[in-house]
Coordinates of C-alpha atoms and ligand atoms in Angstrom, one line a residue:
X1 CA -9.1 16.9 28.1
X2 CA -10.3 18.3 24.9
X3 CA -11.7 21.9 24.8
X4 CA -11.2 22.3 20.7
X5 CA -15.0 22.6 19.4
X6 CA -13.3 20.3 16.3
X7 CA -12.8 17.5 18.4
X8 CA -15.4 14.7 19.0
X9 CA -14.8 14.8 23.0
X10 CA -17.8 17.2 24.4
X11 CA -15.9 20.1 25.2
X12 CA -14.8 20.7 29.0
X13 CA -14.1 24.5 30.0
X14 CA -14.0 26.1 33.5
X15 CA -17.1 27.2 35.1
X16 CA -17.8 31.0 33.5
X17 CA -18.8 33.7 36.3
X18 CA -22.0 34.4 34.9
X19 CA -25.2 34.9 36.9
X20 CA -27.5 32.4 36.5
X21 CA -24.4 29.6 37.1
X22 CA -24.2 31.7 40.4
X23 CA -27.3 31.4 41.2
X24 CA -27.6 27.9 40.0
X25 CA -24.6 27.2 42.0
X26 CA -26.1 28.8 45.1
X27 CA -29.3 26.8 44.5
X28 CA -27.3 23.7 44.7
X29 CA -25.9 24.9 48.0
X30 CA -29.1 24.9 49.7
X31 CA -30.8 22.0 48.5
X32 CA -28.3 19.8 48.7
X33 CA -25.8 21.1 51.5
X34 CA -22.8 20.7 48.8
X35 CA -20.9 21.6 45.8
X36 CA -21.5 20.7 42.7
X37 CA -18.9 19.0 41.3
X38 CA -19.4 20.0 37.2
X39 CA -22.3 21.3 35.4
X40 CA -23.8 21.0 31.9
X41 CA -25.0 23.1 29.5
X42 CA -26.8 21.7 26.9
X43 CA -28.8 24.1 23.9
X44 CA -32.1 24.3 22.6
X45 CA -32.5 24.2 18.6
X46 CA -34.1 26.1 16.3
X47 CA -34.9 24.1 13.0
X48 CA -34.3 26.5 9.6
X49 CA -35.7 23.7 7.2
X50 CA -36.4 20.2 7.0
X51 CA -39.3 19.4 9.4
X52 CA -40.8 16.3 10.0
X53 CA -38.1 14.6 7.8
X54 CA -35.3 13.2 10.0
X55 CA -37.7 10.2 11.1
X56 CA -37.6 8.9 7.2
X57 CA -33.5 9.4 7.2
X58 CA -33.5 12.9 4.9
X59 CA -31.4 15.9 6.2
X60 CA -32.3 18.6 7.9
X61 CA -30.7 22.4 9.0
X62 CA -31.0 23.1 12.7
X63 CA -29.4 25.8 14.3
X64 CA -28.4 25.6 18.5
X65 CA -29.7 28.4 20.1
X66 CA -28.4 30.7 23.2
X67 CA -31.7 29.2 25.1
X68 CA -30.4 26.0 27.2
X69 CA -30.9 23.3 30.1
X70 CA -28.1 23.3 32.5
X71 CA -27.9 20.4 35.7
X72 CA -25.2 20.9 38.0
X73 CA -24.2 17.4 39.6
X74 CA -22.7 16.0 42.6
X75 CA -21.2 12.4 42.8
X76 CA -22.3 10.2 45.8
X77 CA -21.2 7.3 47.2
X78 CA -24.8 5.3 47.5
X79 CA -26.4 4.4 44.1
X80 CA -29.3 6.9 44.7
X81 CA -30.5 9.4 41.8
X82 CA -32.0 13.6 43.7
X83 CA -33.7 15.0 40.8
X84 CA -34.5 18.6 41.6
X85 CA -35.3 22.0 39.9
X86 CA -34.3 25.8 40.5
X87 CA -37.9 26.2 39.4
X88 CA -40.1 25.1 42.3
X89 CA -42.9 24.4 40.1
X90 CA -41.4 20.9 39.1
X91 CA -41.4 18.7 41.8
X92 CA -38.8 16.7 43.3
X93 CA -38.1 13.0 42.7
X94 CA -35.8 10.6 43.9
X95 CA -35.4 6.8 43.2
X96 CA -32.3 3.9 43.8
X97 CA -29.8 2.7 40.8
X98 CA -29.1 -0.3 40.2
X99 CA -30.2 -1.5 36.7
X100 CA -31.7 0.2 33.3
X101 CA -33.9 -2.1 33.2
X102 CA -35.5 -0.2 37.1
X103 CA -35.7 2.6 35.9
X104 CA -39.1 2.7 34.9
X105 CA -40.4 6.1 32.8
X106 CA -44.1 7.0 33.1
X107 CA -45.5 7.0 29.7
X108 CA -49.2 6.8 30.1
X109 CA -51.1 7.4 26.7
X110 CA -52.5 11.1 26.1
X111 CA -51.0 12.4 29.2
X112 CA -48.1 14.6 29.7
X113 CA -45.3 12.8 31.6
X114 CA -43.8 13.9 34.7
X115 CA -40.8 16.4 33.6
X116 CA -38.5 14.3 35.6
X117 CA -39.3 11.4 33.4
X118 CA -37.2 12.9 31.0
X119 CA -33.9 12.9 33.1
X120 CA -35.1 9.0 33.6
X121 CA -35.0 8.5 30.1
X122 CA -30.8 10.0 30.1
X123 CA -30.0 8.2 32.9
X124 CA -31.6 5.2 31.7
X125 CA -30.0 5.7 28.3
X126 CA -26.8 6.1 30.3
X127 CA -27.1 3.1 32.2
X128 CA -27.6 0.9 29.1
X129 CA -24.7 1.9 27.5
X130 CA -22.7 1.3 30.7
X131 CA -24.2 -1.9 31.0
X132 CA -25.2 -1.4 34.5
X133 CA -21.5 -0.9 35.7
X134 CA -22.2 1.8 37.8
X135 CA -20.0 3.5 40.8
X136 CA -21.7 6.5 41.9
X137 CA -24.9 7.5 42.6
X138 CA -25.9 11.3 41.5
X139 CA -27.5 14.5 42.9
X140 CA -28.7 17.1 40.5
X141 CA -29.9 20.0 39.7
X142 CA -31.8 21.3 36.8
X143 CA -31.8 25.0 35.4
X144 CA -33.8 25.5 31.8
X145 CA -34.8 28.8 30.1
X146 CA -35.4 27.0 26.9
X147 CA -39.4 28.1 26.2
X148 CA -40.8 24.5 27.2
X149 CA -43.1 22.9 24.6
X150 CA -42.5 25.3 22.2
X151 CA -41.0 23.4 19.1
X152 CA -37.1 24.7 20.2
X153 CA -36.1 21.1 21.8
X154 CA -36.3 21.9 25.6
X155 CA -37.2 17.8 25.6
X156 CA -34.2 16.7 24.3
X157 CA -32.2 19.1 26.1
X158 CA -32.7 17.7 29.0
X159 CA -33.0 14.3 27.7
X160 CA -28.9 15.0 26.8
X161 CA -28.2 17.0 29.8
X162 CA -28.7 14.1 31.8
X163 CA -27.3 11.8 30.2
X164 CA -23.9 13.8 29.8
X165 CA -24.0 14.4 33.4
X166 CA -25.0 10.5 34.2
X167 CA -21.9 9.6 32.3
X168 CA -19.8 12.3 33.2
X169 CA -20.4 11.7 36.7
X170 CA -19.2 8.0 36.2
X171 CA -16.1 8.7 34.8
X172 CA -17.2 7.4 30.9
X173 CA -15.7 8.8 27.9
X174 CA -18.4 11.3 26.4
X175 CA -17.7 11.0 22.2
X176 CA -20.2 13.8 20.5
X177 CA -21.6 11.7 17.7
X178 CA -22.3 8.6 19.9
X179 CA -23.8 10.3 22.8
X180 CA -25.8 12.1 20.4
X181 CA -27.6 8.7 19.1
X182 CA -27.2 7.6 22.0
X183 CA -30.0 10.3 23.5
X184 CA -32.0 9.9 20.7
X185 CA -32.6 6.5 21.3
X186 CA -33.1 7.6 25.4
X187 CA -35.6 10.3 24.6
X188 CA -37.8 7.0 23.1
X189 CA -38.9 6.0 25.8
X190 CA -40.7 8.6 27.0
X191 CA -43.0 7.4 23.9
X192 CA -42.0 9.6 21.1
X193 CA -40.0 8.0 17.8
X194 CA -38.3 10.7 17.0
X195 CA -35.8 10.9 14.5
X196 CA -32.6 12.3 16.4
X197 CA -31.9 15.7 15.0
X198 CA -32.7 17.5 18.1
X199 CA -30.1 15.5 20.0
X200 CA -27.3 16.0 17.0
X201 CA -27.7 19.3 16.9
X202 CA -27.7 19.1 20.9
X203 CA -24.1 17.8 20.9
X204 CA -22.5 18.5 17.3
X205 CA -23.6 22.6 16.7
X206 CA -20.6 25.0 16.0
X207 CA -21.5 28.9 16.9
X208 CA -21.9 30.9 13.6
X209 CA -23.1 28.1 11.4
X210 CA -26.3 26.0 11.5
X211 CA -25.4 22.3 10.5
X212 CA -26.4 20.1 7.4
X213 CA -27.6 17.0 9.8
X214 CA -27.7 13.7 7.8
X215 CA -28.2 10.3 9.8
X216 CA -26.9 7.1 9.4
X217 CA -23.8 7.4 10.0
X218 CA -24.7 10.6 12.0
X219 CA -22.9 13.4 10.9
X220 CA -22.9 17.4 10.8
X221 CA -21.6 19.8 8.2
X222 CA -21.5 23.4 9.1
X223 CA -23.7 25.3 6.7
X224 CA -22.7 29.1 6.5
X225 CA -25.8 30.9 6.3
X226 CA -26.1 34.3 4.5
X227 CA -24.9 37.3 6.1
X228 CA -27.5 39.6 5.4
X229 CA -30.2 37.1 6.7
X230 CA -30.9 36.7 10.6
X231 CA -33.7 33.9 12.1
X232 CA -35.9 35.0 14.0
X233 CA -37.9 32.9 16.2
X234 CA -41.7 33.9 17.9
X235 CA -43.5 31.6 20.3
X236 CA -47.4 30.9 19.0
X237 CA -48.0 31.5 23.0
X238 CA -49.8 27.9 22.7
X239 CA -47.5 24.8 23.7
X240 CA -47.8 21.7 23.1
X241 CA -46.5 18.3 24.8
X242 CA -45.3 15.7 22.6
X243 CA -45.6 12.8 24.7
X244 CA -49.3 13.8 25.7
X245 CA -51.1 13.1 22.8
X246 CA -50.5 10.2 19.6
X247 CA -50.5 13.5 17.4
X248 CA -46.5 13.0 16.7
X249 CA -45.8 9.0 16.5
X250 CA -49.1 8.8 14.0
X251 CA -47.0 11.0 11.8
X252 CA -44.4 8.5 12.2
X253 CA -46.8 5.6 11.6
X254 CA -48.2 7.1 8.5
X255 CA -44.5 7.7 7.0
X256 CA -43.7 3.9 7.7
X257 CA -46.6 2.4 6.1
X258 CA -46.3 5.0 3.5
X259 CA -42.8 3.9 2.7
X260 CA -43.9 0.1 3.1
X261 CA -46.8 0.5 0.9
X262 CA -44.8 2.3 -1.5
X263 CA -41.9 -0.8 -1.8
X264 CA -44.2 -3.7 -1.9
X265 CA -46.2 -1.8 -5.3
X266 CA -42.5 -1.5 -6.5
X267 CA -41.6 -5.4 -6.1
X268 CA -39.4 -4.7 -3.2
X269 CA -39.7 -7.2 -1.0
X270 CA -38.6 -6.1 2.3
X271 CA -40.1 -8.9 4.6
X272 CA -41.4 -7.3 8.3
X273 CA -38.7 -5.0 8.4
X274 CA -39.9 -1.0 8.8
X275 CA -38.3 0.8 5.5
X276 CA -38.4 4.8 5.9
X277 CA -38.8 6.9 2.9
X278 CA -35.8 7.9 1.9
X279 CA -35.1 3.8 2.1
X280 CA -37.3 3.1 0.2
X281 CA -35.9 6.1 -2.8
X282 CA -32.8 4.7 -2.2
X283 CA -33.9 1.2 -3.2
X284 CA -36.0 2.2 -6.1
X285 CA -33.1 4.2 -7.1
X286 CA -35.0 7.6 -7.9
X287 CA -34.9 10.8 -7.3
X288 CA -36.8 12.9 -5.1
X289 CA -39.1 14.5 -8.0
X290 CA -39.1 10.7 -9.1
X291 CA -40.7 9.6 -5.6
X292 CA -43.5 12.7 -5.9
X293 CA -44.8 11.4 -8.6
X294 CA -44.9 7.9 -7.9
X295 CA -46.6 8.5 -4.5
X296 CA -49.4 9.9 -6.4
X297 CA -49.6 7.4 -8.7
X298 CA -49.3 4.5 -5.8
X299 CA -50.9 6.3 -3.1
X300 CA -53.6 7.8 -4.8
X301 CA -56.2 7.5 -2.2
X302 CA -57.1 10.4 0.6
X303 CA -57.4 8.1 3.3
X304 CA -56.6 4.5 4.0
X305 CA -58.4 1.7 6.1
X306 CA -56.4 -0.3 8.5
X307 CA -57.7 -3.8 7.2
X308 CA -56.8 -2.3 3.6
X309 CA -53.1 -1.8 4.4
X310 CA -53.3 -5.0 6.0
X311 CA -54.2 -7.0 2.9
X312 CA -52.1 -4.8 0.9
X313 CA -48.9 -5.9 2.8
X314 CA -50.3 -9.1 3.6
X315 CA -50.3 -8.8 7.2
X316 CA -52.8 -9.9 10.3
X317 CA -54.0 -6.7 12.3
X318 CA -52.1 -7.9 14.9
X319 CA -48.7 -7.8 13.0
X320 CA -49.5 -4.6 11.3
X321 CA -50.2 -3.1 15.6
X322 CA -46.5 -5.3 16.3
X323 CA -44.7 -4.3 13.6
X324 CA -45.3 -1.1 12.2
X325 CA -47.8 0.9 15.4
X326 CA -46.8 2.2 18.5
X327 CA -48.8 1.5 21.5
X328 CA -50.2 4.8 21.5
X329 CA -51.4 4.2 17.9
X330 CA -52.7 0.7 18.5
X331 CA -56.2 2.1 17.9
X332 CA -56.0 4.1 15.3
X333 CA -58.1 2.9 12.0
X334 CA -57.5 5.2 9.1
X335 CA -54.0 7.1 7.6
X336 CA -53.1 9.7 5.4
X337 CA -50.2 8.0 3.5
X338 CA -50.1 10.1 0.4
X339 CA -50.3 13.9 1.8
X340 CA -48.0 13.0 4.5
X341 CA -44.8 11.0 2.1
X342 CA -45.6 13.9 -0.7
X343 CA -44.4 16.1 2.4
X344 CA -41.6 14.4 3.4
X345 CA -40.2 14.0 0.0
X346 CA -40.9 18.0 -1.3
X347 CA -39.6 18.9 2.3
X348 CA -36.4 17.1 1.6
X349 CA -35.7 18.4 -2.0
X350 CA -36.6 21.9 0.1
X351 CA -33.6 21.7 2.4
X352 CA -31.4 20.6 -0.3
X353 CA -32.1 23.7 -2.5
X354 CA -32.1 25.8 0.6
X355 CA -28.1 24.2 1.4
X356 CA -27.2 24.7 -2.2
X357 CA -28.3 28.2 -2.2
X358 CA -26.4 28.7 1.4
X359 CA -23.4 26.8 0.1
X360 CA -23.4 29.5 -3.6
X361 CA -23.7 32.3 -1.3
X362 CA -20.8 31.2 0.8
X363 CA -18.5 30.9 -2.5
X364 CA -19.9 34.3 -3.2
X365 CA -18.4 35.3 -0.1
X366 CA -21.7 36.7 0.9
X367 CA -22.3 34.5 4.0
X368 CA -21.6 34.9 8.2
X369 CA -17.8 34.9 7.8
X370 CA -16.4 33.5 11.0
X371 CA -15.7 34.7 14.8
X372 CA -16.0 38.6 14.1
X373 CA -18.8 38.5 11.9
X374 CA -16.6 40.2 9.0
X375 CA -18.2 40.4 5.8
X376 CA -17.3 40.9 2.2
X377 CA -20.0 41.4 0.0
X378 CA -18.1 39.7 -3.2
X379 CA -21.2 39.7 -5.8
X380 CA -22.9 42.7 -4.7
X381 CA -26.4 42.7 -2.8
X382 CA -28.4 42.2 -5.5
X383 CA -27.6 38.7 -5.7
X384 CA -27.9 37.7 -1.8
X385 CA -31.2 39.8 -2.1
X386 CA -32.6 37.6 -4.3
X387 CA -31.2 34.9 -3.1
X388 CA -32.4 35.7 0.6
X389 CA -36.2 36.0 -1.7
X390 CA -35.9 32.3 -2.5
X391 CA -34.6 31.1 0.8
X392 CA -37.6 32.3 2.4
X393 CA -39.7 31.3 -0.4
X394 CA -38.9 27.9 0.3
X395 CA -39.5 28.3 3.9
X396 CA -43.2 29.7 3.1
X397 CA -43.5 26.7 1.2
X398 CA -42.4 24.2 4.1
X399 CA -45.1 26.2 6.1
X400 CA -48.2 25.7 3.4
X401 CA -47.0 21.9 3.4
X402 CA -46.9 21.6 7.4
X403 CA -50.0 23.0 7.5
X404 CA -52.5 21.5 4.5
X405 CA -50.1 18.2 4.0
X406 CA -49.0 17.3 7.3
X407 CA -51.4 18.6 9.5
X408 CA -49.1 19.8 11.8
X409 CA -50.1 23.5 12.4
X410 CA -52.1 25.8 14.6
X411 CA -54.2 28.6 14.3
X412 CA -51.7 31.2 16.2
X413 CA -49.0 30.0 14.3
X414 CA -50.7 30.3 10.9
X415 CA -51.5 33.8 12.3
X416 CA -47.8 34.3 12.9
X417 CA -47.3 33.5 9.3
X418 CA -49.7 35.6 7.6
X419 CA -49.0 38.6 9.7
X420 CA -45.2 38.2 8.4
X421 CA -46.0 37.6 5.2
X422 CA -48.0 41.0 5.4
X423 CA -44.1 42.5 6.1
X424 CA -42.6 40.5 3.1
X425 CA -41.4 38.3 5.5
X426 CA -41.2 34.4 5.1
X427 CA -41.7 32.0 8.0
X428 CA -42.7 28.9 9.0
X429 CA -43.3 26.5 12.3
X430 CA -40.5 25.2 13.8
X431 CA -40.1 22.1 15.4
X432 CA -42.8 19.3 15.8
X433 CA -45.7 22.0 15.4
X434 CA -49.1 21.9 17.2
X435 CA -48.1 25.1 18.5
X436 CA -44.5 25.9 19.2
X437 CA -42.8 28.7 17.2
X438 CA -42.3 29.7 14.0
X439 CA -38.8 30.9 13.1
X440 CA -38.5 33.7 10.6
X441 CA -35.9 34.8 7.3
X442 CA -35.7 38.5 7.9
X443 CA -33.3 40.8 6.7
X444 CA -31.0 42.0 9.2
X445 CA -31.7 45.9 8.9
X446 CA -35.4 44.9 9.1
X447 CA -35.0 42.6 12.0
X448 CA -36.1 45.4 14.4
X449 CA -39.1 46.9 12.4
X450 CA -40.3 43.2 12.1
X451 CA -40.1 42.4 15.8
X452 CA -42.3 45.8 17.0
X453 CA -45.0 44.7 14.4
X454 CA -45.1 41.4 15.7
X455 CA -45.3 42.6 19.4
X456 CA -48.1 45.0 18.2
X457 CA -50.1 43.2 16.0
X458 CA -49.6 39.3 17.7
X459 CA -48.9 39.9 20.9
X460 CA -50.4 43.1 22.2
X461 CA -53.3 43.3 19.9
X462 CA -54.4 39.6 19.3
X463 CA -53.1 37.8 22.4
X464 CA -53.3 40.7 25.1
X465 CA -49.8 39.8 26.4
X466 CA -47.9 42.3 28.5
X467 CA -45.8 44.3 26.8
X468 CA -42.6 43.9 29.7
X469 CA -43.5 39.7 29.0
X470 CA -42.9 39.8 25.4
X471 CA -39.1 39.9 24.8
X472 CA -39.5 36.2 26.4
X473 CA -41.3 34.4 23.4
X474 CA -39.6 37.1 20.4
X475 CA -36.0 37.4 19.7
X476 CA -33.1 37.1 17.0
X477 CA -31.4 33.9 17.2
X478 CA -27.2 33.5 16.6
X479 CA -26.2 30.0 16.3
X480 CA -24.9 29.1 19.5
X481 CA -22.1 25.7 20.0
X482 CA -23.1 22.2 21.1
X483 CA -22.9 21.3 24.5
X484 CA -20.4 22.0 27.1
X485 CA -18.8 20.6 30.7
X486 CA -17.9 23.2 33.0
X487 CA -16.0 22.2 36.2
Ligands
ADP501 P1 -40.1 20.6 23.1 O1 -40.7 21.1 21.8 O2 -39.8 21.8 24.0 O3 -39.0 19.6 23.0 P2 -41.7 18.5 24.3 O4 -43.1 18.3 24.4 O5 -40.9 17.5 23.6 O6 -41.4 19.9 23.8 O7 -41.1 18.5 25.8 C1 -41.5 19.4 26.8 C2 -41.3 18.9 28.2 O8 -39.9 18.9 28.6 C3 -42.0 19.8 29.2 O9 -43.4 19.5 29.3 C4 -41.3 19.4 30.5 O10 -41.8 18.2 31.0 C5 -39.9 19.1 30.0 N1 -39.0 20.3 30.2 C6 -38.6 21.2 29.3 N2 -37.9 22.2 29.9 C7 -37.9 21.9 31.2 C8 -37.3 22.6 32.4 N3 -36.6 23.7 32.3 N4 -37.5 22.0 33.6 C9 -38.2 20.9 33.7 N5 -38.8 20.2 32.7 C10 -38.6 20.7 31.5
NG1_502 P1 -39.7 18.8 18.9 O1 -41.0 18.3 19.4 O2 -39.8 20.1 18.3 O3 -38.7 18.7 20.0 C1 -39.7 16.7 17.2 C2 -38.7 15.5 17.2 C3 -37.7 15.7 16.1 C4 -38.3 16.1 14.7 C5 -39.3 17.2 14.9 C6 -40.0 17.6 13.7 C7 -38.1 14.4 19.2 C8 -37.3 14.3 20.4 N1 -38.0 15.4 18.4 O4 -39.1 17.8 17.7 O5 -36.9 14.5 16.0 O6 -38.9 14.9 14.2 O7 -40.2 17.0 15.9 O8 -39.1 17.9 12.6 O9 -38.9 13.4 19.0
MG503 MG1 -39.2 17.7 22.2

């Protein structure tokens, strides 16, 4: 067994005695008149920089946060699936295995699914890659304090979680980096087409570092980030389902046709094929500034029509809806192509100057320096103050474009934001947006100034929110490690 964080087998370490495995433990014990036999922990994320970017193959700079989904699991002899939660809110649900292809996830258009449906989508995930071969069936329970809806990957969490424990359970060899795509391609069919950072940094986080996430091949590079600096992340208090609405995968939709719009006026012929932006930069063989200004020059227009992208790529409606659309964006008739690629492309070049910055700091010796926190200051503060200025600048800037490019914000988060700002503090929405959270750059000896204002000003004065409630949706984040298998 590998227990080495290094290693590419997900760690396995003996059960801690903390309280909420006890109680989860206990739990088990009652519904299910067992033992578990292992449990999972897998983390939420918090997403420094790089948002909406890792469905056109650009990096981006999650973090894994202390916040996490944990299922214990019992193996059983009949090929049944007991899906069940400590929280009694979430009902129970129980089905036979035999095949992937059974397991059916609900995925009705503008409405929220089921939250069991997204254990289906592991299991399913699980199945597929076992091709069917199968020897137990599998009782579970689930156990989340990850803020549900909220931007910080509770989905995913528990799209992995299952997974791990559906191929735990059968024995399987559980390699980081595959099981990671693996999920990502799982979490798809709850209807989402997502781009697979929230299950990397699921699986492939190190504590004290967020991670440098680039895709194809997969892979993670620790990225130290400056001492002096501390995330903080606060809840907008409105959630938002991903799977509800066509909100996300139009965003998706937009990027593809953006990127397909943007090769064919470059005579690259790419046939039916989807091409993602950074595809398509990699084909024209430009940079990033390079791509800005040629989406303005090729996609010059506000808004396009459906049958004008059609003649443009010389497709039928039906093969555009076949091709390129999801079925939950079937009937949609006119995209933003130009605001929404100008995004991805600045957002990319933002998470590359925000790594380089990290990486000088690092050299400077000015950065998180390992397991005790130990610091030397080599350069002085001066330097990591500014320095900490134009990391947050850039994460303002991610904000403005989420907001007026993307359209991605809401109203409480945008409060969020300004309210910061009003403390010279930088911030921006985290995760898909709609709602969610925004995740903060504050200095650490301002961390706990900052959080009383927000409590005051957000949630006391503009939400009315309890003031024993709030330390649930604002807190200081430490990267947490990847996911673990405790037995
Ligand atoms: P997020 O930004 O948190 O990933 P999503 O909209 O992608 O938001 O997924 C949120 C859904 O995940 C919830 O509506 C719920 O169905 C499911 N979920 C998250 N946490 C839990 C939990 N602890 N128990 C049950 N279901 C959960
Ligand atoms: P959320 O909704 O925050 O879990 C989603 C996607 C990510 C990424 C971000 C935006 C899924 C599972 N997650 O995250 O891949 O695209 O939005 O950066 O689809
Ligand atoms: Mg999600």
């Amino acid at each position: 067994m590998c227990n080495n964080t290094k290693c590419d087998k997900v760690p396995v370490k003996e059960i801690p005695s903390d309280t909420r495995i006890g109680n989860l433990i206990n739990i088990f014990r009652e519904e299910y008149d067992a033992e578990p036999d292992f449990i999972v922990k897998v983390p939420g994320r918090v997403n420094i920089i790089g948002e909406h970017i890792d469905y056109c193959g650009y990096p981006v700079l999650p973090l894994a946060l202390e916040q996490d989904i944990l299922i214990a699991s019992k193996k059983i002899s009949k090929l049944e699936l007991f899906i069940r939660n400590s929280d009694k809110k979430y009902r129970k649900y129980y089905t036979q295995i035999n095949t992937f292809e059974d397991i059916v996830i609900q995925s009705e258009p503008q409405s929220k699914p089921e939250w069991y449906n997204y254990v289906l989508c592991g299991i399913k995930g699980a199945l597929e890659y076992l091709n069917n071969e199968i020897f137990y069936g599998m009782q579970f329970l689930v156990d989340g304090n990850i803020p549900p809806a909220s931007g910080l990957s509770s989905s995913s969490a528990l799209v992995s979680a299952a997974c791990l424990s559906f191929l735990h359970g059968q024995d399987a060899p559980t390699n980081k980096t595959e099981i990671a795509s693996l999920c990502a391609r799982s979490e798809r069919y709850i209807g989402t087409v997502g781009g697979g950072m929230d299950q990397a940094i699921a699986f492939l986080a190190e504590k004290y570092s967020a991670q440098y996430i680039t895709f194809r091949p997969l892979k993670a590079e620790p990225v130290a980030l400056p001492e002096n600096a501390v995330f903080v992340v606060a809840h907008s208090l409105a959630e938002a389902n991903k799977a509800a609405t066509n909100d996300f995968n139009r965003r998706v939709i937009e990027c593809r046709l953006a990127a397909k719009l943007l090769a064919e006026a470059n005579g690259q012929a790419t046939g039916k094929r989807i091409v993602t932006l950074s595809e398509v930069q990699t084909l024209l063989g430009k940079s990033l500034e390079e791509m800005i200004a040629l989406v303005k020059e090729v996609l010059f227009k506000n808004v396009y029509m459906k049958h004008e992208i059609c003649d443009k790529l010389n497709l039928t409606e039906t093969e555009l809806n076949d091709i390129y659309l999801t079925p939950n964006t079937r009937n949609l008739t006119e995209f933003k192509l130009k605001q929404r690629a100008l995004h991805v492309y600045e957002e990319a070049s933002r998470v590359e100057s925000f790594r380089s910055i990290c990486e000088d700091l690092s050299k400077d010796n000015t950065t998180h320096n390992g397991r005790n926190g130990s610091v030397t200051n080599g350069n002085g503060s001066a330097t990591s103050f500014d320095s900490l200025h134009v990391l947050g600048e850039l994460m303002s800037a991610s904000h403005k474009s989420l907001k007026e490019l993307y359209e991605c914000s809401h109203e409480n988060l945008d409060h969020l934001v300004d309210i910061s700002k009003q403390m010279n503090v930088h911030s921006r929405l985290t995760g898909a947006g709609w709602g969610g959270c925004i995740v903060a750059l504050c200095p650490k000896e301002r961390v706990k100034e900052y959080i009383e204002m927000l409590i005051d000003k957000f949630y006391i004065q503009y939400c009315n929110i309890d003031k024993n409630q709030v330390h649930k949706y604002v807190f200081a984040t430490t990267p947490n490690h990847g996911a673990i298998i405790y037995k």
